[in-house]
Tab-separated table of C-alpha atoms in Angstrom:
chain	number	residue	atom	x	y	z
A	1	MET	CA	-149.342	96.646	108.126
A	2	LYS	CA	-149.162	99.465	105.977
A	3	LYS	CA	-148.119	102.121	108.832
A	4	LEU	CA	-145.052	99.776	109.353
A	5	PHE	CA	-144.235	99.776	105.928
A	6	VAL	CA	-144.709	103.651	105.369
A	7	VAL	CA	-142.294	104.126	108.746
A	8	LEU	CA	-139.538	101.764	107.601
A	9	GLY	CA	-139.808	103.366	104.192
A	10	PHE	CA	-139.279	106.745	105.363
A	11	ILE	CA	-136.633	105.766	107.418
A	12	ALA	CA	-134.509	104.099	104.876
A	13	ALA	CA	-135.491	106.770	102.317
A	14	ILE	CA	-134.073	109.428	104.845
A	15	LEU	CA	-130.938	107.406	105.080
A	16	SER	CA	-130.608	107.223	101.611
A	17	ALA	CA	-130.979	110.909	100.713
A	18	VAL	CA	-128.531	111.804	103.308
A	19	LEU	CA	-125.933	109.223	102.230
A	20	ALA	CA	-126.763	110.334	98.638
A	21	VAL	CA	-125.194	114.098	99.361
A	22	THR	CA	-122.214	112.297	101.159
A	23	PRO	CA	-118.574	111.186	99.552
A	24	LEU	CA	-120.114	107.785	100.869
A	25	PHE	CA	-122.689	108.232	98.511
A	26	LYS	CA	-122.391	104.652	96.490
A	27	ILE	CA	-123.772	103.286	99.843
A	28	ALA	CA	-126.882	104.966	99.613
A	29	TYR	CA	-128.318	102.402	96.927
A	30	PHE	CA	-128.823	99.701	99.718
A	31	PRO	CA	-131.118	101.976	101.705
A	32	SER	CA	-133.057	103.085	98.516
A	33	VAL	CA	-133.521	99.776	97.590
A	34	ALA	CA	-135.306	98.921	100.825
A	35	ALA	CA	-137.083	101.853	100.457
A	36	LEU	CA	-138.217	101.491	97.345
A	37	ALA	CA	-139.408	97.950	99.045
A	38	PHE	CA	-141.232	99.384	101.715
A	39	GLY	CA	-142.674	102.342	99.522
A	40	LEU	CA	-144.076	99.500	97.004
A	41	ALA	CA	-145.441	96.890	99.791
A	42	ALA	CA	-147.318	100.254	101.385
A	43	LEU	CA	-148.574	101.165	98.195
A	44	TYR	CA	-150.038	97.511	97.140
A	45	LEU	CA	-151.636	97.537	100.705
A	46	SER	CA	-153.019	100.835	100.003
A	47	ARG	CA	-154.581	100.177	96.890
A	48	ARG	CA	-156.116	97.196	97.984
A	49	LYS	CA	-157.890	98.167	101.212
A	50	GLN	CA	-158.801	101.991	99.485
A	51	LEU	CA	-156.337	103.808	101.711
A	52	PRO	CA	-154.733	107.356	101.178
A	53	ARG	CA	-151.618	107.084	99.160
A	54	LYS	CA	-149.963	110.569	100.249
A	55	SER	CA	-147.638	109.114	102.498
A	56	VAL	CA	-146.576	106.371	100.310
A	57	HIS	CA	-146.196	108.597	97.466
A	58	LEU	CA	-143.812	111.018	99.403
A	59	VAL	CA	-141.688	107.751	100.354
A	60	LEU	CA	-141.307	106.616	96.985
A	61	LEU	CA	-140.666	110.294	95.577
A	62	LEU	CA	-137.831	110.455	97.997
A	63	THR	CA	-136.595	107.455	97.261
A	64	LEU	CA	-136.750	108.499	93.644
A	65	MET	CA	-134.705	111.738	94.480
A	66	ALA	CA	-131.940	109.881	96.442
A	67	LEU	CA	-131.263	107.599	93.701
A	68	THR	CA	-131.132	110.101	91.167
A	69	VAL	CA	-128.473	112.087	93.120
A	70	THR	CA	-126.527	108.706	93.582
A	71	THR	CA	-126.665	107.718	90.021
A	72	TYR	CA	-125.795	110.841	89.043
A	73	LYS	CA	-122.994	111.233	91.276
A	74	ALA	CA	-121.709	107.540	90.204
A	75	ILE	CA	-121.585	108.428	86.853
A	76	PHE	CA	-120.351	112.081	86.497
A	77	ASN	CA	-118.668	112.362	89.946
A	78	THR	CA	-115.031	112.900	89.013
A	79	VAL	CA	-112.472	112.901	92.097
A	80	GLU	CA	-109.652	115.483	92.278
A	81	VAL	CA	-107.400	116.655	94.932
A	82	SER	CA	-107.610	120.242	96.324
A	83	ASP	CA	-105.984	122.288	98.539
A	84	THR	CA	-102.118	121.150	98.212
A	85	LYS	CA	-100.823	124.221	98.820
A	86	ASP	CA	-99.506	123.321	102.263
A	87	LEU	CA	-98.028	119.569	101.246
A	88	ILE	CA	-96.035	121.016	98.436
A	89	GLN	CA	-94.720	123.764	101.043
A	90	LYS	CA	-93.905	120.826	103.404
A	91	GLU	CA	-92.379	118.912	100.775
A	92	ASP	CA	-90.195	121.876	99.423
A	93	ALA	CA	-89.369	122.574	103.003
A	94	SER	CA	-88.689	118.851	104.090
A	95	LYS	CA	-86.313	118.661	101.200
A	96	GLN	CA	-84.313	121.819	101.908
A	97	GLU	CA	-83.919	120.204	105.483
A	98	ALA	CA	-83.081	117.217	104.301
A	99	ILE	CA	-79.898	118.358	102.521
A	100	GLU	CA	-78.668	119.816	105.449
A	101	THR	CA	-79.338	116.697	107.237
A	102	LEU	CA	-77.382	114.584	104.714
A	103	GLU	CA	-74.253	116.603	104.958
A	104	ASP	CA	-73.732	115.204	108.505
A	105	ILE	CA	-74.343	111.531	107.173
A	106	GLU	CA	-71.695	109.446	106.158
A	107	ILE	CA	-72.836	108.394	102.728
A	108	ASP	CA	-70.432	105.612	100.803
A	109	GLU	CA	-71.539	104.939	97.625
B	1	MET	CA	-106.247	102.910	111.817
B	2	PHE	CA	-105.774	105.566	109.108
B	3	GLN	CA	-101.996	105.807	109.872
B	4	LYS	CA	-101.790	102.143	109.066
B	5	LEU	CA	-103.997	102.161	106.050
B	6	ILE	CA	-101.882	104.611	104.445
B	7	ALA	CA	-98.263	103.088	105.778
B	8	LEU	CA	-100.102	99.743	103.975
B	9	ILE	CA	-100.949	101.609	100.914
B	10	ILE	CA	-97.236	103.336	100.965
B	11	LEU	CA	-95.942	99.999	101.939
B	12	PHE	CA	-96.255	96.943	99.583
B	13	PRO	CA	-93.459	95.395	97.836
B	14	VAL	CA	-89.734	94.139	98.812
B	15	LEU	CA	-87.422	91.430	97.648
B	16	GLY	CA	-83.686	91.392	97.140
B	17	ILE	CA	-81.130	92.855	94.538
B	18	SER	CA	-78.075	95.160	94.487
B	19	GLN	CA	-78.228	97.389	91.497
B	20	ASN	CA	-81.200	99.455	90.626
B	21	THR	CA	-82.023	98.836	87.243
B	22	ALA	CA	-85.847	99.857	87.153
B	23	ILE	CA	-86.198	103.173	88.561
B	24	GLY	CA	-85.081	106.540	87.432
B	25	THR	CA	-84.529	109.780	88.849
B	26	ASN	CA	-87.460	111.667	87.346
B	27	GLU	CA	-90.072	109.261	87.765
B	28	LYS	CA	-93.638	110.037	88.405
B	29	LEU	CA	-96.375	107.629	89.327
B	30	VAL	CA	-99.984	108.528	90.368
B	31	PHE	CA	-102.678	106.223	92.087
B	32	SER	CA	-105.758	106.574	93.240
B	33	ALA	CA	-106.777	104.663	96.853
B	34	SER	CA	-110.084	103.053	97.629
B	35	TYR	CA	-111.704	101.768	100.431
B	36	ASN	CA	-114.460	99.247	99.988
B	37	ILE	CA	-117.396	100.148	101.745
B	38	SER	CA	-120.402	97.379	102.098
B	39	GLY	CA	-118.440	95.861	98.500
B	40	LEU	CA	-118.413	99.029	96.865
B	41	PRO	CA	-115.039	100.869	95.973
B	42	THR	CA	-114.783	104.263	97.054
B	43	GLU	CA	-111.851	106.625	95.787
B	44	ILE	CA	-110.715	108.315	99.079
B	45	ALA	CA	-106.989	109.544	98.244
B	46	GLN	CA	-104.292	109.986	95.478
B	47	VAL	CA	-100.990	108.796	95.963
B	48	THR	CA	-98.097	109.916	94.358
B	49	MET	CA	-94.704	108.503	93.958
B	50	GLU	CA	-92.036	110.445	92.776
B	51	THR	CA	-88.443	110.016	92.540
B	52	SER	CA	-85.593	113.056	91.790
B	53	LYS	CA	-81.921	113.832	92.328
B	54	VAL	CA	-80.868	115.493	95.250
B	55	ASN	CA	-76.889	116.761	95.257
B	56	THR	CA	-75.348	117.561	98.682
B	57	SER	CA	-71.922	118.492	98.794
B	58	SER	CA	-70.143	115.253	98.379
B	59	SER	CA	-72.426	112.855	96.890
B	60	THR	CA	-75.936	112.330	94.310
B	61	LEU	CA	-78.419	110.786	96.038
B	62	MET	CA	-82.023	109.674	94.860
B	63	ARG	CA	-85.317	111.288	96.817
B	64	LEU	CA	-88.224	108.849	96.722
B	65	LYS	CA	-90.773	110.702	97.877
B	66	CYS	CA	-94.397	109.309	98.627
B	67	SER	CA	-97.562	111.630	99.352
B	68	ALA	CA	-101.006	110.934	100.239
B	69	ALA	CA	-103.991	113.431	99.874
B	70	THR	CA	-107.254	112.642	100.518
B	71	TYR	CA	-109.958	113.796	97.497
B	72	SER	CA	-111.362	117.246	98.086
B	73	SER	CA	-114.728	115.832	99.031
B	74	PHE	CA	-113.363	113.973	101.900
B	75	ASP	CA	-111.461	116.960	103.130
B	76	SER	CA	-114.138	118.242	105.273
B	77	TYR	CA	-114.549	114.654	106.974
B	78	PHE	CA	-111.209	113.500	107.171
B	79	LYS	CA	-108.326	114.820	105.530
B	80	ILE	CA	-105.196	113.474	104.829
B	81	ARG	CA	-102.023	115.098	103.877
B	82	ASP	CA	-99.033	112.419	104.252
B	83	LEU	CA	-95.473	113.033	103.455
B	84	TYR	CA	-93.069	110.014	103.486
B	85	GLU	CA	-89.472	110.426	101.927
B	86	SER	CA	-86.026	108.367	101.555
B	87	TYR	CA	-83.076	109.193	100.483
B	88	VAL	CA	-81.134	106.599	99.019
B	89	SER	CA	-77.839	105.382	96.633
B	90	PRO	CA	-79.386	105.819	93.093
B	91	LYS	CA	-77.249	102.541	92.586
B	92	SER	CA	-78.105	100.052	95.159
B	93	LEU	CA	-81.469	102.244	96.830
B	94	THR	CA	-79.554	101.930	100.130
B	95	PRO	CA	-81.557	104.394	102.614
B	96	TYR	CA	-79.723	107.285	104.067
B	97	LEU	CA	-82.034	109.694	105.251
B	98	TYR	CA	-85.686	108.698	105.816
B	99	LYS	CA	-88.338	110.855	106.681
B	100	ARG	CA	-92.051	110.541	107.430
B	101	ASP	CA	-94.589	113.722	108.309
B	102	ILE	CA	-98.171	112.828	108.638
B	103	ASN	CA	-101.092	114.931	109.181
B	104	GLU	CA	-104.443	112.869	108.946
B	105	GLY	CA	-107.266	114.504	110.622
B	106	THR	CA	-106.083	116.409	114.129
B	107	TYR	CA	-103.187	113.351	114.402
B	108	ASN	CA	-99.568	114.654	113.523
B	109	LYS	CA	-96.205	112.966	113.721
B	110	PHE	CA	-93.005	113.342	112.305
B	111	GLU	CA	-90.142	110.598	112.623
B	112	GLN	CA	-87.143	110.665	110.906
B	113	TYR	CA	-84.168	107.968	110.612
B	114	LYS	CA	-80.589	108.465	109.903
B	115	PHE	CA	-78.770	105.465	108.965
B	116	ASN	CA	-75.210	104.523	109.466
B	117	HIS	CA	-74.740	101.696	107.475
B	118	LYS	CA	-71.058	101.030	109.085
B	119	SER	CA	-72.105	100.672	112.362
B	120	ARG	CA	-75.185	99.582	111.749
B	121	HIS	CA	-77.098	102.145	113.655
B	122	VAL	CA	-80.148	104.299	112.871
B	123	GLU	CA	-80.249	107.462	115.069
B	124	ARG	CA	-84.378	108.144	115.414
B	125	THR	CA	-85.959	111.471	115.661
B	126	MET	CA	-89.958	111.519	116.423
B	127	ARG	CA	-92.080	114.458	116.880
B	128	LYS	CA	-95.473	113.909	117.721
B	129	LYS	CA	-98.451	116.645	118.569
B	130	LYS	CA	-100.700	116.231	121.923
B	131	ARG	CA	-102.943	118.469	123.489
B	132	SER	CA	-100.740	118.405	126.459
B	133	GLY	CA	-97.978	119.507	124.530
B	134	ASP	CA	-95.547	118.414	121.689
B	135	ILE	CA	-93.641	115.543	122.735
B	136	GLU	CA	-89.964	114.748	120.988
B	137	GLU	CA	-88.171	111.630	121.440
B	138	LYS	CA	-84.539	110.694	120.126
B	139	LYS	CA	-83.128	106.977	120.308
B	140	THR	CA	-80.843	104.763	118.338
B	141	VAL	CA	-81.540	101.566	117.047
B	142	THR	CA	-79.196	98.927	116.130
B	143	ILE	CA	-80.405	97.375	112.883
B	144	SER	CA	-79.281	94.269	110.855
B	145	ASP	CA	-77.010	94.139	107.420
B	146	ASN	CA	-80.299	94.502	105.158
B	147	THR	CA	-82.645	96.787	107.110
B	148	ARG	CA	-84.383	99.431	105.151
B	149	ASP	CA	-87.019	102.139	105.486
B	150	ILE	CA	-90.658	101.512	104.296
B	151	VAL	CA	-90.048	103.810	101.296
B	152	SER	CA	-86.774	102.405	99.751
B	153	THR	CA	-88.025	99.057	100.586
B	154	ILE	CA	-91.393	99.567	98.457
B	155	TYR	CA	-89.202	100.564	95.565
B	156	HIS	CA	-86.668	97.891	96.501
B	157	ILE	CA	-89.030	95.158	95.080
B	158	ARG	CA	-88.986	96.650	91.517
B	159	ASN	CA	-85.194	95.632	90.956
B	160	PHE	CA	-86.138	91.958	91.385
B	161	ASP	CA	-85.149	89.448	88.860
B	162	PHE	CA	-88.874	87.694	88.313
B	163	GLN	CA	-87.579	86.030	84.999
B	164	ASN	CA	-85.586	83.802	87.091
B	165	ALA	CA	-87.961	83.170	90.158
B	166	ASN	CA	-90.322	80.287	90.272
B	167	PRO	CA	-93.722	80.765	91.179
B	168	GLY	CA	-93.996	80.041	94.861
B	169	ALA	CA	-91.002	81.421	95.685
B	170	VAL	CA	-90.694	83.672	99.045
B	171	GLN	CA	-88.452	86.341	99.415
B	172	LYS	CA	-87.923	88.303	103.301
B	173	PHE	CA	-87.091	91.564	103.778
B	174	SER	CA	-86.531	93.879	107.050
B	175	PHE	CA	-87.661	97.189	107.509
B	176	LEU	CA	-87.972	99.622	110.235
B	177	PHE	CA	-91.407	101.362	110.790
B	178	ASP	CA	-92.758	103.419	113.700
B	179	ASN	CA	-89.222	102.031	115.180
B	180	GLN	CA	-89.829	98.683	115.315
B	181	PRO	CA	-88.073	96.348	113.139
B	182	MET	CA	-90.620	94.431	110.773
B	183	THR	CA	-90.411	91.542	108.377
B	184	ILE	CA	-92.427	91.377	105.197
B	185	ASN	CA	-92.864	88.200	102.912
B	186	VAL	CA	-93.191	88.511	99.287
B	187	LYS	CA	-94.349	85.626	97.422
B	188	TYR	CA	-94.114	85.392	93.779
B	189	LEU	CA	-97.697	83.710	92.399
B	190	SER	CA	-97.914	83.936	88.563
B	191	LYS	CA	-97.911	86.452	85.617
B	192	GLU	CA	-100.825	88.229	84.952
B	193	THR	CA	-102.935	90.517	82.409
B	194	LEU	CA	-104.676	93.083	83.888
B	195	ASN	CA	-106.570	96.010	82.270
B	196	THR	CA	-105.312	99.586	83.615
B	197	ASP	CA	-105.433	103.155	83.226
B	198	ILE	CA	-102.108	102.657	81.617
B	199	GLY	CA	-103.282	100.554	79.197
B	200	ARG	CA	-103.469	96.419	79.282
B	201	LYS	CA	-100.569	95.138	80.877
B	202	GLU	CA	-99.047	91.749	81.784
B	203	CYS	CA	-97.931	91.581	85.420
B	204	TYR	CA	-95.771	89.835	87.994
B	205	LYS	CA	-98.671	88.891	90.812
B	206	MET	CA	-97.020	88.809	94.415
B	207	ALA	CA	-99.050	88.154	97.562
B	208	ILE	CA	-97.819	90.183	100.772
B	209	SER	CA	-97.761	89.586	104.586
B	210	LEU	CA	-95.874	90.925	107.493
B	211	ASN	CA	-94.210	88.513	110.445
B	212	LYS	CA	-95.553	89.355	113.668
B	213	SER	CA	-97.994	92.406	112.565
B	214	ASP	CA	-101.602	92.627	112.601
B	215	ILE	CA	-101.832	95.479	110.084
B	216	LEU	CA	-102.284	93.068	106.982
B	217	LYS	CA	-105.225	90.373	107.617
B	218	GLY	CA	-105.873	87.140	105.633
B	219	ASN	CA	-103.589	84.208	103.845
B	220	ASN	CA	-102.843	85.793	100.195
B	221	ASP	CA	-105.653	88.682	100.387
B	222	ASN	CA	-102.906	91.137	99.945
B	223	LEU	CA	-101.893	91.205	96.674
B	224	LEU	CA	-99.171	93.407	94.178
B	225	TRP	CA	-99.211	93.453	90.797
B	226	LEU	CA	-96.041	94.547	88.817
B	227	THR	CA	-95.681	95.452	85.123
B	228	ALA	CA	-93.302	92.328	83.473
B	229	ASP	CA	-91.068	94.567	82.008
B	230	ALA	CA	-88.155	96.492	82.864
B	231	ASN	CA	-89.668	99.330	84.726
B	232	LYS	CA	-92.119	96.734	87.020
B	233	VAL	CA	-94.286	99.393	87.531
B	234	PRO	CA	-96.910	98.781	90.896
B	235	VAL	CA	-99.994	99.046	88.639
B	236	TYR	CA	-102.441	97.488	90.927
B	237	ALA	CA	-102.546	96.330	94.621
B	238	LYS	CA	-105.551	94.796	97.018
B	239	PHE	CA	-105.476	94.883	100.639
B	240	LYS	CA	-107.325	93.365	103.585
B	241	ILE	CA	-106.755	95.268	106.940
B	242	ALA	CA	-108.686	94.672	110.103
B	243	VAL	CA	-111.523	97.201	109.125
B	244	GLY	CA	-112.236	96.706	105.995
B	245	SER	CA	-110.310	95.982	102.494
B	246	GLY	CA	-109.002	98.612	100.079
B	247	GLU	CA	-107.397	98.609	96.324
B	248	LEU	CA	-104.989	100.680	94.552
B	249	ASN	CA	-104.913	101.655	90.864
B	250	ILE	CA	-102.460	103.225	88.925
B	251	LYS	CA	-103.678	106.654	87.444
B	252	SER	CA	-100.819	107.366	85.289
B	253	ALA	CA	-97.072	107.079	84.986
B	254	SER	CA	-94.209	109.495	83.425
B	255	GLY	CA	-90.357	109.809	83.451
B	256	LEU	CA	-90.214	105.780	83.231
B	257	LYS	CA	-85.960	104.703	83.137
B	258	ASN	CA	-86.669	101.857	80.363
């Protein structure tokens, strides 16, 4: 039973760590909560049966790191648009083309 | 899907009125578009709506420009740089030229409509980039009297006289999108006060739906809030589509007419 919890905990912790570094970091909370639950269950079983706890500690450490990164990003991450040079050029070119096109259109205001 | 999403983000309003009293020629509205992932809103793109004056040799028009750009964190996954423009009469917001240049990931498309309101025709040019080579299509479409493009339709709603409208009133508006005539229904629901990035605002709340289209889902799930003042600035929108739901929040507003 402990092994199962450790394996599930590892999977969830790795998933949360991966998600934490992507732009979709907010959804990392879901696997983090699952990893914490599996890790704590495995820790409880290890203590009760006097089993080694190294792998359990690793799961919890990984989860804690993922949670820290996710929370830090949720609080301090600011969104910004960069690389708009092409868009600005496209806008300017489009306006010039449009003015030329509008000369051929009948406008009755 | 993203084309629909972006179009939707840019799409919202429409009601009728002949004179423009709400939109000036130097207005800039900046929005943040969020997509709900497992119930958590994630900001994905910035949407900018800008107006400016354009002079031709014979007339002065207003340029309505809507652009969408993904935030830099998303650029390496799915980069969007979309540009929608409409050149309209500053008095009536009647469109004469509509341009759409979308660049979403590897998907590129250009579309242009030249409106001839006397003969009720639209000359449409479409260019698409494909692996097998570029495609260019030219067609003429017959339109009804009040058919507009999507951008001028968005701005048009802001001239509606909500003060004399009763909650529950529905208005229908026609526009051309992707060469397809579409009808949008706008239902005025109520007045609500919202906290936004431009302050606490009393707003008109509306439900939006499209006829014969599967872009928008749900009943009264697509909502738009316009400030209950002379500018009727869109400050918040909620939309539901096949693959989830999203929001549009105003970040800044400048150059307002009133």
